[in-house]
């Protein structure tokens, strides 16, 4: 065990404050790495505030983690000390079930998420708002040289969460809409454009229009403007919804063509009403949850090749509390990334 500096929460309403947490010594298949950066995902906020049900405190969140390998276990072959690596939303899984065998580790019944879960060592997992982490080698990814560690961090969750459904559905030339231009949405817009789609951004205001077009969208719509949904009726082959709050899903479903698919990745804390009749003629409403290990590495390589880069704003540990409010208020442009050097003396 080694003690590391972190920032975390002691209750759903507490500010994010300095804590010390234990990290296990690496077992034979483990990688211990020094964290350089960690992105601030909206899921961190939902969890820190117990919006999805009671979380366990003290709690350190963060699952968009990049850094440099310090030490590896005797059986590790994937990386060596000094390598640039990243970890996303998971740190372990059984490796044997049908889902794990298919590369869908995110659905493993024994899968361990990066924070707020009991890991295979019996301890509560604590996330990346900290200076080091020990992770099963399968959940450690190689970061391509061309992507800086700070800009790379958001790809470990926002990148894979949008890449996976886009890869499942997008063909070049398809009309794709990304709903919500936040952390996920601004990466998803770039990925969909890189896949050859004709991309539209649907935001609730015009305030991000220039950015949406710069990220590769050809069209931009604001839902608070009168007539937007009438104008969009029947238009899209695919819609990717990243909205973190409740939205009128029936309007989005009606913006699909008759065989279109809407994939929802946003996870609002409260139920959403859907007028299911809008799904007839033959529209599909689908969920999606991050992506598997092989797909995450594939996404990183894709982003390196196609110059997909999150737009980040670096913050220090003592700015996290304020940053959460700014994300909830849709003010972030477009992902806060915590510099782990600011969390305490190394
Ligand atoms: P984010 O940066 O806050 O972006 C969410 C966007 O949703 C905002 O930028 C805003 O876009 C839109 N929005 C927020 N409130 C709204 C409202 N009241 N009405 C309409 N639009 C609203 O959050 P994120 O980090 O991208 O995460 C988005 C959601 O995905 C969260 O719920 C998160 O938990 C979830 N998530 C899911 C997965 C998964 O695997 N399925 C993975 C990661 C995150 P505009 O300002 O452009 O309208
Ligand atoms: Zn996330």
GROMACS .gro file of C-alpha atoms and ligand atoms in nm:
model
  395
    1UNK     CA    1   0.000   0.000   0.000
    2UNK     CA    2   0.112   0.352  -0.063
    3UNK     CA    3  -0.060   0.676   0.035
    4UNK     CA    4  -0.125   0.925  -0.245
    5UNK     CA    5  -0.268   1.277  -0.256
    6UNK     CA    6  -0.617   1.313  -0.398
    7UNK     CA    7  -0.916   1.547  -0.403
    8UNK     CA    8  -1.255   1.403  -0.310
    9UNK     CA    9  -1.591   1.432  -0.141
   10UNK     CA   10  -1.706   1.338   0.208
   11UNK     CA   11  -2.081   1.380   0.138
   12UNK     CA   12  -2.313   1.458  -0.158
   13UNK     CA   13  -2.302   1.828  -0.073
   14UNK     CA   14  -1.941   1.873   0.039
   15UNK     CA   15  -1.689   2.072  -0.164
   16UNK     CA   16  -1.407   1.878  -0.333
   17UNK     CA   17  -1.122   1.886  -0.083
   18UNK     CA   18  -0.777   1.732  -0.029
   19UNK     CA   19  -0.772   1.368   0.089
   20UNK     CA   20  -0.515   1.090   0.109
   21UNK     CA   21  -0.599   0.747  -0.032
   22UNK     CA   22  -0.427   0.409  -0.044
   23UNK     CA   23  -0.311   0.248  -0.366
   24UNK     CA   24  -0.223  -0.122  -0.366
   25UNK     CA   25   0.122  -0.246  -0.460
   26UNK     CA   26   0.101  -0.390  -0.812
   27UNK     CA   27   0.017  -0.763  -0.828
   28UNK     CA   28   0.159  -0.977  -1.113
   29UNK     CA   29  -0.086  -0.837  -1.373
   30UNK     CA   30  -0.111  -0.481  -1.237
   31UNK     CA   31   0.027  -0.151  -1.358
   32UNK     CA   32   0.098   0.133  -1.113
   33UNK     CA   33   0.120   0.470  -1.282
   34UNK     CA   34   0.171   0.832  -1.185
   35UNK     CA   35  -0.127   1.037  -1.295
   36UNK     CA   36  -0.054   1.349  -1.497
   37UNK     CA   37  -0.409   1.461  -1.585
   38UNK     CA   38  -0.772   1.370  -1.524
   39UNK     CA   39  -1.077   1.503  -1.712
   40UNK     CA   40  -1.394   1.617  -1.535
   41UNK     CA   41  -1.685   1.412  -1.677
   42UNK     CA   42  -2.048   1.490  -1.596
   43UNK     CA   43  -2.073   1.134  -1.458
   44UNK     CA   44  -1.823   1.242  -1.188
   45UNK     CA   45  -2.076   1.506  -1.084
   46UNK     CA   46  -2.378   1.272  -1.091
   47UNK     CA   47  -2.182   1.027  -0.870
   48UNK     CA   48  -2.016   1.276  -0.632
   49UNK     CA   49  -2.360   1.428  -0.565
   50UNK     CA   50  -2.529   1.084  -0.528
   51UNK     CA   51  -2.767   1.171  -0.811
   52UNK     CA   52  -2.781   0.809  -0.933
   53UNK     CA   53  -2.840   0.670  -0.584
   54UNK     CA   54  -2.628   0.681  -0.270
   55UNK     CA   55  -2.252   0.682  -0.331
   56UNK     CA   56  -1.995   0.566  -0.073
   57UNK     CA   57  -1.784   0.838   0.091
   58UNK     CA   58  -1.510   0.952   0.121
   59UNK     CA   59  -1.512   0.933  -0.258
   60UNK     CA   60  -1.256   1.028  -0.521
   61UNK     CA   61  -1.406   1.040  -0.872
   62UNK     CA   62  -1.243   1.078  -1.215
   63UNK     CA   63  -1.222   0.831  -1.502
   64UNK     CA   64  -1.043   1.016  -1.781
   65UNK     CA   65  -0.692   0.947  -1.660
   66UNK     CA   66  -0.352   0.981  -1.829
   67UNK     CA   67   0.001   0.946  -1.694
   68UNK     CA   68   0.334   0.765  -1.696
   69UNK     CA   69   0.395   0.407  -1.583
   70UNK     CA   70   0.596   0.383  -1.258
   71UNK     CA   71   0.599   0.010  -1.188
   72UNK     CA   72   0.460  -0.308  -1.347
   73UNK     CA   73   0.386  -0.657  -1.208
   74UNK     CA   74   0.597  -0.960  -1.307
   75UNK     CA   75   0.347  -1.084  -1.572
   76UNK     CA   76   0.274  -0.751  -1.741
   77UNK     CA   77   0.372  -0.742  -2.110
   78UNK     CA   78   0.168  -0.454  -2.249
   79UNK     CA   79   0.359  -0.159  -2.102
   80UNK     CA   80   0.684  -0.078  -1.919
   81UNK     CA   81   0.798   0.195  -1.678
   82UNK     CA   82   0.800   0.537  -1.844
   83UNK     CA   83   0.531   0.454  -2.103
   84UNK     CA   84   0.246   0.702  -2.169
   85UNK     CA   85  -0.079   0.538  -2.067
   86UNK     CA   86  -0.444   0.604  -1.995
   87UNK     CA   87  -0.731   0.451  -1.800
   88UNK     CA   88  -1.101   0.512  -1.850
   89UNK     CA   89  -1.419   0.409  -1.670
   90UNK     CA   90  -1.312   0.053  -1.577
   91UNK     CA   91  -1.022  -0.102  -1.388
   92UNK     CA   92  -1.110  -0.474  -1.391
   93UNK     CA   93  -1.346  -0.747  -1.515
   94UNK     CA   94  -1.366  -1.127  -1.492
   95UNK     CA   95  -1.204  -1.181  -1.833
   96UNK     CA   96  -1.395  -1.509  -1.879
   97UNK     CA   97  -1.766  -1.442  -1.937
   98UNK     CA   98  -1.925  -1.416  -2.282
   99UNK     CA   99  -1.914  -1.036  -2.271
  100UNK     CA  100  -1.545  -1.025  -2.179
  101UNK     CA  101  -1.465  -1.278  -2.450
  102UNK     CA  102  -1.645  -1.062  -2.707
  103UNK     CA  103  -1.453  -0.750  -2.605
  104UNK     CA  104  -1.759  -0.606  -2.429
  105UNK     CA  105  -1.597  -0.585  -2.086
  106UNK     CA  106  -1.826  -0.294  -1.997
  107UNK     CA  107  -2.116  -0.541  -1.964
  108UNK     CA  108  -1.932  -0.795  -1.745
  109UNK     CA  109  -2.141  -0.871  -1.434
  110UNK     CA  110  -1.819  -0.869  -1.232
  111UNK     CA  111  -1.678  -0.559  -1.402
  112UNK     CA  112  -1.522  -0.300  -1.172
  113UNK     CA  113  -1.569   0.068  -1.247
  114UNK     CA  114  -1.293   0.315  -1.171
  115UNK     CA  115  -1.463   0.468  -0.869
  116UNK     CA  116  -1.741   0.404  -0.617
  117UNK     CA  117  -1.727   0.024  -0.651
  118UNK     CA  118  -1.568  -0.261  -0.455
  119UNK     CA  119  -1.266  -0.390  -0.650
  120UNK     CA  120  -1.120  -0.744  -0.656
  121UNK     CA  121  -0.885  -0.642  -0.373
  122UNK     CA  122  -1.192  -0.580  -0.151
  123UNK     CA  123  -1.145  -0.204  -0.135
  124UNK     CA  124  -1.362   0.078  -0.265
  125UNK     CA  125  -1.227   0.195  -0.600
  126UNK     CA  126  -1.113   0.557  -0.602
  127UNK     CA  127  -1.073   0.753  -0.924
  128UNK     CA  128  -0.834   0.980  -1.104
  129UNK     CA  129  -0.854   1.306  -0.908
  130UNK     CA  130  -0.537   1.170  -0.747
  131UNK     CA  131  -0.165   1.133  -0.812
  132UNK     CA  132  -0.130   0.759  -0.879
  133UNK     CA  133  -0.345   0.452  -0.952
  134UNK     CA  134  -0.299   0.075  -0.971
  135UNK     CA  135  -0.493  -0.096  -1.250
  136UNK     CA  136  -0.524  -0.442  -1.412
  137UNK     CA  137  -0.310  -0.436  -1.728
  138UNK     CA  138  -0.605  -0.506  -1.963
  139UNK     CA  139  -0.760  -0.173  -1.867
  140UNK     CA  140  -0.446   0.030  -1.933
  141UNK     CA  141  -0.423   0.180  -2.282
  142UNK     CA  142  -0.126   0.303  -2.484
  143UNK     CA  143  -0.146   0.672  -2.573
  144UNK     CA  144  -0.029   0.756  -2.926
  145UNK     CA  145   0.277   0.987  -2.927
  146UNK     CA  146   0.099   1.258  -3.126
  147UNK     CA  147  -0.167   1.318  -2.859
  148UNK     CA  148  -0.052   1.529  -2.561
  149UNK     CA  149  -0.140   1.370  -2.225
  150UNK     CA  150  -0.361   1.662  -2.118
  151UNK     CA  151  -0.568   1.669  -2.437
  152UNK     CA  152  -0.588   1.293  -2.439
  153UNK     CA  153  -0.752   1.257  -2.098
  154UNK     CA  154  -1.113   1.325  -2.212
  155UNK     CA  155  -1.085   1.060  -2.482
  156UNK     CA  156  -1.075   0.789  -2.214
  157UNK     CA  157  -1.447   0.843  -2.142
  158UNK     CA  158  -1.597   1.108  -2.373
  159UNK     CA  159  -1.401   0.963  -2.667
  160UNK     CA  160  -1.495   0.598  -2.629
  161UNK     CA  161  -1.857   0.673  -2.528
  162UNK     CA  162  -1.918   0.855  -2.855
  163UNK     CA  163  -1.686   0.650  -3.078
  164UNK     CA  164  -1.853   0.317  -2.996
  165UNK     CA  165  -2.210   0.399  -3.110
  166UNK     CA  166  -2.087   0.612  -3.401
  167UNK     CA  167  -1.873   0.326  -3.526
  168UNK     CA  168  -2.171   0.091  -3.489
  169UNK     CA  169  -2.398   0.304  -3.711
  170UNK     CA  170  -2.220   0.564  -3.923
  171UNK     CA  171  -2.154   0.520  -4.295
  172UNK     CA  172  -1.992   0.798  -4.500
  173UNK     CA  173  -2.250   1.050  -4.618
  174UNK     CA  174  -2.505   0.968  -4.348
  175UNK     CA  175  -2.688   1.259  -4.185
  176UNK     CA  176  -2.590   1.245  -3.819
  177UNK     CA  177  -2.698   1.483  -3.542
  178UNK     CA  178  -2.515   1.523  -3.213
  179UNK     CA  179  -2.741   1.659  -2.937
  180UNK     CA  180  -2.567   1.859  -2.662
  181UNK     CA  181  -2.231   2.025  -2.733
  182UNK     CA  182  -2.058   1.949  -2.404
  183UNK     CA  183  -1.769   1.719  -2.318
  184UNK     CA  184  -1.909   1.416  -2.500
  185UNK     CA  185  -2.078   1.615  -2.776
  186UNK     CA  186  -1.775   1.813  -2.889
  187UNK     CA  187  -1.567   1.495  -2.923
  188UNK     CA  188  -1.856   1.304  -3.087
  189UNK     CA  189  -1.897   1.582  -3.344
  190UNK     CA  190  -1.530   1.552  -3.443
  191UNK     CA  191  -1.543   1.172  -3.460
  192UNK     CA  192  -1.863   1.163  -3.668
  193UNK     CA  193  -1.713   1.416  -3.911
  194UNK     CA  194  -1.392   1.209  -3.931
  195UNK     CA  195  -1.606   0.904  -4.017
  196UNK     CA  196  -1.744   1.096  -4.317
  197UNK     CA  197  -2.090   1.182  -4.185
  198UNK     CA  198  -2.274   1.506  -4.264
  199UNK     CA  199  -2.289   1.628  -3.906
  200UNK     CA  200  -2.539   1.861  -3.739
  201UNK     CA  201  -2.512   1.991  -3.385
  202UNK     CA  202  -2.836   2.040  -3.192
  203UNK     CA  203  -2.769   2.261  -2.893
  204UNK     CA  204  -3.012   2.445  -2.673
  205UNK     CA  205  -2.867   2.785  -2.766
  206UNK     CA  206  -2.671   2.952  -3.050
  207UNK     CA  207  -2.382   3.036  -2.817
  208UNK     CA  208  -2.161   2.749  -2.935
  209UNK     CA  209  -2.233   2.774  -3.308
  210UNK     CA  210  -1.886   2.884  -3.425
  211UNK     CA  211  -1.726   2.609  -3.215
  212UNK     CA  212  -1.968   2.342  -3.344
  213UNK     CA  213  -1.878   2.429  -3.703
  214UNK     CA  214  -1.506   2.433  -3.612
  215UNK     CA  215  -1.541   2.081  -3.470
  216UNK     CA  216  -1.658   1.963  -3.813
  217UNK     CA  217  -2.036   2.009  -3.810
  218UNK     CA  218  -2.194   2.141  -4.131
  219UNK     CA  219  -2.518   2.255  -3.965
  220UNK     CA  220  -2.609   2.391  -3.623
  221UNK     CA  221  -2.955   2.417  -3.470
  222UNK     CA  222  -3.078   2.572  -3.144
  223UNK     CA  223  -3.378   2.405  -2.981
  224UNK     CA  224  -3.482   2.722  -2.796
  225UNK     CA  225  -3.558   2.887  -3.132
  226UNK     CA  226  -3.916   2.863  -3.253
  227UNK     CA  227  -3.977   2.620  -3.537
  228UNK     CA  228  -3.650   2.422  -3.504
  229UNK     CA  229  -3.810   2.081  -3.462
  230UNK     CA  230  -4.068   2.144  -3.738
  231UNK     CA  231  -3.776   2.227  -3.966
  232UNK     CA  232  -3.584   1.911  -3.865
  233UNK     CA  233  -3.875   1.662  -3.893
  234UNK     CA  234  -3.770   1.340  -4.066
  235UNK     CA  235  -3.416   1.461  -4.138
  236UNK     CA  236  -3.154   1.239  -3.973
  237UNK     CA  237  -3.027   0.883  -4.021
  238UNK     CA  238  -2.879   0.882  -3.673
  239UNK     CA  239  -2.893   1.099  -3.364
  240UNK     CA  240  -2.648   1.071  -3.076
  241UNK     CA  241  -2.791   1.229  -2.762
  242UNK     CA  242  -2.542   1.334  -2.496
  243UNK     CA  243  -2.781   1.549  -2.290
  244UNK     CA  244  -2.712   1.527  -1.917
  245UNK     CA  245  -3.053   1.657  -1.815
  246UNK     CA  246  -3.407   1.567  -1.917
  247UNK     CA  247  -3.495   1.677  -2.269
  248UNK     CA  248  -3.798   1.627  -2.493
  249UNK     CA  249  -3.692   1.301  -2.657
  250UNK     CA  250  -4.010   1.281  -2.867
  251UNK     CA  251  -3.897   1.587  -3.061
  252UNK     CA  252  -3.561   1.425  -3.134
  253UNK     CA  253  -3.722   1.096  -3.236
  254UNK     CA  254  -3.943   1.285  -3.481
  255UNK     CA  255  -3.627   1.437  -3.630
  256UNK     CA  256  -3.520   1.091  -3.750
  257UNK     CA  257  -3.612   0.958  -4.092
  258UNK     CA  258  -3.850   0.663  -4.091
  259UNK     CA  259  -3.583   0.398  -4.026
  260UNK     CA  260  -3.342   0.615  -3.827
  261UNK     CA  261  -3.176   0.535  -3.495
  262UNK     CA  262  -3.133   0.752  -3.188
  263UNK     CA  263  -2.862   0.639  -2.949
  264UNK     CA  264  -2.884   0.784  -2.602
  265UNK     CA  265  -2.566   0.809  -2.396
  266UNK     CA  266  -2.672   1.090  -2.160
  267UNK     CA  267  -2.767   0.972  -1.813
  268UNK     CA  268  -3.002   1.223  -1.649
  269UNK     CA  269  -3.083   1.142  -1.290
  270UNK     CA  270  -3.460   1.156  -1.338
  271UNK     CA  271  -3.692   0.965  -1.578
  272UNK     CA  272  -3.765   1.104  -1.921
  273UNK     CA  273  -4.105   1.085  -2.089
  274UNK     CA  274  -4.111   0.945  -2.442
  275UNK     CA  275  -4.418   0.933  -2.665
  276UNK     CA  276  -4.341   0.583  -2.794
  277UNK     CA  277  -4.575   0.617  -3.089
  278UNK     CA  278  -4.307   0.841  -3.242
  279UNK     CA  279  -4.093   0.525  -3.283
  280UNK     CA  280  -4.336   0.390  -3.543
  281UNK     CA  281  -4.277   0.371  -3.844
  282UNK     CA  282  -3.951   0.180  -3.779
  283UNK     CA  283  -3.723   0.393  -3.568
  284UNK     CA  284  -3.481   0.257  -3.310
  285UNK     CA  285  -3.412   0.394  -2.963
  286UNK     CA  286  -3.089   0.248  -2.827
  287UNK     CA  287  -2.859   0.289  -2.529
  288UNK     CA  288  -2.479   0.265  -2.521
  289UNK     CA  289  -2.226   0.240  -2.240
  290UNK     CA  290  -1.862   0.343  -2.291
  291UNK     CA  291  -1.686   0.066  -2.495
  292UNK     CA  292  -1.467  -0.241  -2.452
  293UNK     CA  293  -1.089  -0.260  -2.408
  294UNK     CA  294  -0.993  -0.335  -2.769
  295UNK     CA  295  -1.236  -0.072  -2.893
  296UNK     CA  296  -1.089   0.189  -2.656
  297UNK     CA  297  -0.739   0.134  -2.797
  298UNK     CA  298  -0.884   0.147  -3.149
  299UNK     CA  299  -1.053   0.480  -3.063
  300UNK     CA  300  -0.726   0.630  -2.938
  301UNK     CA  301  -0.550   0.526  -3.258
  302UNK     CA  302  -0.841   0.663  -3.467
  303UNK     CA  303  -0.825   0.999  -3.286
  304UNK     CA  304  -0.448   1.014  -3.338
  305UNK     CA  305  -0.485   0.946  -3.711
  306UNK     CA  306  -0.781   1.180  -3.769
  307UNK     CA  307  -0.661   1.465  -3.546
  308UNK     CA  308  -0.958   1.442  -3.309
  309UNK     CA  309  -0.856   1.654  -3.010
  310UNK     CA  310  -1.066   1.749  -2.709
  311UNK     CA  311  -1.068   2.122  -2.637
  312UNK     CA  312  -0.963   2.151  -2.276
  313UNK     CA  313  -0.920   2.401  -1.997
  314UNK     CA  314  -0.667   2.299  -1.733
  315UNK     CA  315  -0.761   2.349  -1.369
  316UNK     CA  316  -0.605   2.289  -1.027
  317UNK     CA  317  -0.745   2.079  -0.742
  318UNK     CA  318  -0.890   2.378  -0.561
  319UNK     CA  319  -1.093   2.477  -0.871
  320UNK     CA  320  -1.284   2.146  -0.895
  321UNK     CA  321  -1.585   2.254  -0.684
  322UNK     CA  322  -1.639   2.562  -0.900
  323UNK     CA  323  -1.577   2.361  -1.219
  324UNK     CA  324  -1.863   2.122  -1.131
  325UNK     CA  325  -2.109   2.414  -1.116
  326UNK     CA  326  -1.978   2.545  -1.444
  327UNK     CA  327  -2.030   2.205  -1.615
  328UNK     CA  328  -2.386   2.179  -1.478
  329UNK     CA  329  -2.453   2.530  -1.610
  330UNK     CA  330  -2.326   2.428  -1.961
  331UNK     CA  331  -2.054   2.693  -1.931
  332UNK     CA  332  -1.752   2.464  -1.982
  333UNK     CA  333  -1.564   2.494  -2.313
  334UNK     CA  334  -1.541   2.195  -2.349
  335UNK     CA  335  -1.371   1.980  -2.087
  336UNK     CA  336  -1.196   2.068  -1.764
  337UNK     CA  337  -0.879   1.867  -1.711
  338UNK     CA  338  -0.720   1.856  -1.366
  339UNK     CA  339  -0.342   1.892  -1.349
  340UNK     CA  340  -0.249   1.622  -1.094
  341UNK     CA  341   0.065   1.815  -0.990
  342UNK     CA  342  -0.171   2.061  -0.814
  343UNK     CA  343  -0.322   1.795  -0.585
  344UNK     CA  344  -0.028   1.793  -0.339
  345UNK     CA  345   0.350   1.750  -0.309
  346UNK     CA  346   0.469   1.452  -0.516
  347LIG     P1  347  -2.162   1.800  -2.028
  347LIG     O1  348  -2.025   1.840  -2.068
  347LIG     O2  349  -2.228   1.870  -1.916
  347LIG     O3  350  -2.255   1.811  -2.161
  347LIG     C1  351  -2.392   1.786  -2.157
  347LIG     C2  352  -2.462   1.879  -2.256
  347LIG     O4  353  -2.602   1.853  -2.245
  347LIG     C3  354  -2.447   2.026  -2.225
  347LIG     O5  355  -2.332   2.083  -2.278
  347LIG     C4  356  -2.571   2.083  -2.292
  347LIG     O6  357  -2.543   2.102  -2.429
  347LIG     C5  358  -2.672   1.972  -2.281
  347LIG     N1  359  -2.767   2.003  -2.172
  347LIG     C6  360  -2.742   2.012  -2.040
  347LIG     N2  361  -2.854   2.047  -1.974
  347LIG     C7  362  -2.950   2.058  -2.067
  347LIG     C8  363  -3.088   2.089  -2.063
  347LIG     N3  364  -3.150   2.118  -1.946
  347LIG     N4  365  -3.158   2.089  -2.179
  347LIG     C9  366  -3.098   2.061  -2.295
  347LIG     N5  367  -2.965   2.032  -2.305
  347LIG    C10  368  -2.895   2.031  -2.194
  347LIG     O7  369  -2.169   1.647  -1.990
  347LIG     P2  370  -2.086   1.521  -2.049
  347LIG     O8  371  -1.968   1.498  -1.965
  347LIG     O9  372  -2.072   1.540  -2.195
  347LIG    O10  373  -2.188   1.402  -2.018
  347LIG    C11  374  -2.317   1.401  -2.075
  347LIG    C12  375  -2.403   1.292  -2.014
  347LIG    O11  376  -2.353   1.166  -2.058
  347LIG    C13  377  -2.401   1.286  -1.861
  347LIG    O12  378  -2.533   1.254  -1.816
  347LIG    C14  379  -2.306   1.172  -1.831
  347LIG    O13  380  -2.331   1.109  -1.707
  347LIG    C15  381  -2.336   1.080  -1.945
  347LIG     N6  382  -2.229   0.983  -1.978
  347LIG    C16  383  -2.267   0.862  -2.022
  347LIG    C17  384  -2.173   0.770  -2.060
  347LIG    C18  385  -2.213   0.637  -2.114
  347LIG    O14  386  -2.131   0.546  -2.121
  347LIG     N7  387  -2.337   0.620  -2.157
  347LIG    C19  388  -2.037   0.802  -2.050
  347LIG    C20  389  -2.001   0.929  -2.007
  347LIG    C21  390  -2.098   1.020  -1.971
  347LIG     P3  391  -2.589   2.234  -2.509
  347LIG    O15  392  -2.546   2.352  -2.423
  347LIG    O16  393  -2.515   2.226  -2.636
  347LIG    O17  394  -2.736   2.225  -2.525
  348LIG    ZN1  395  -1.730   0.981  -1.802
   0.00000   0.00000   0.00000
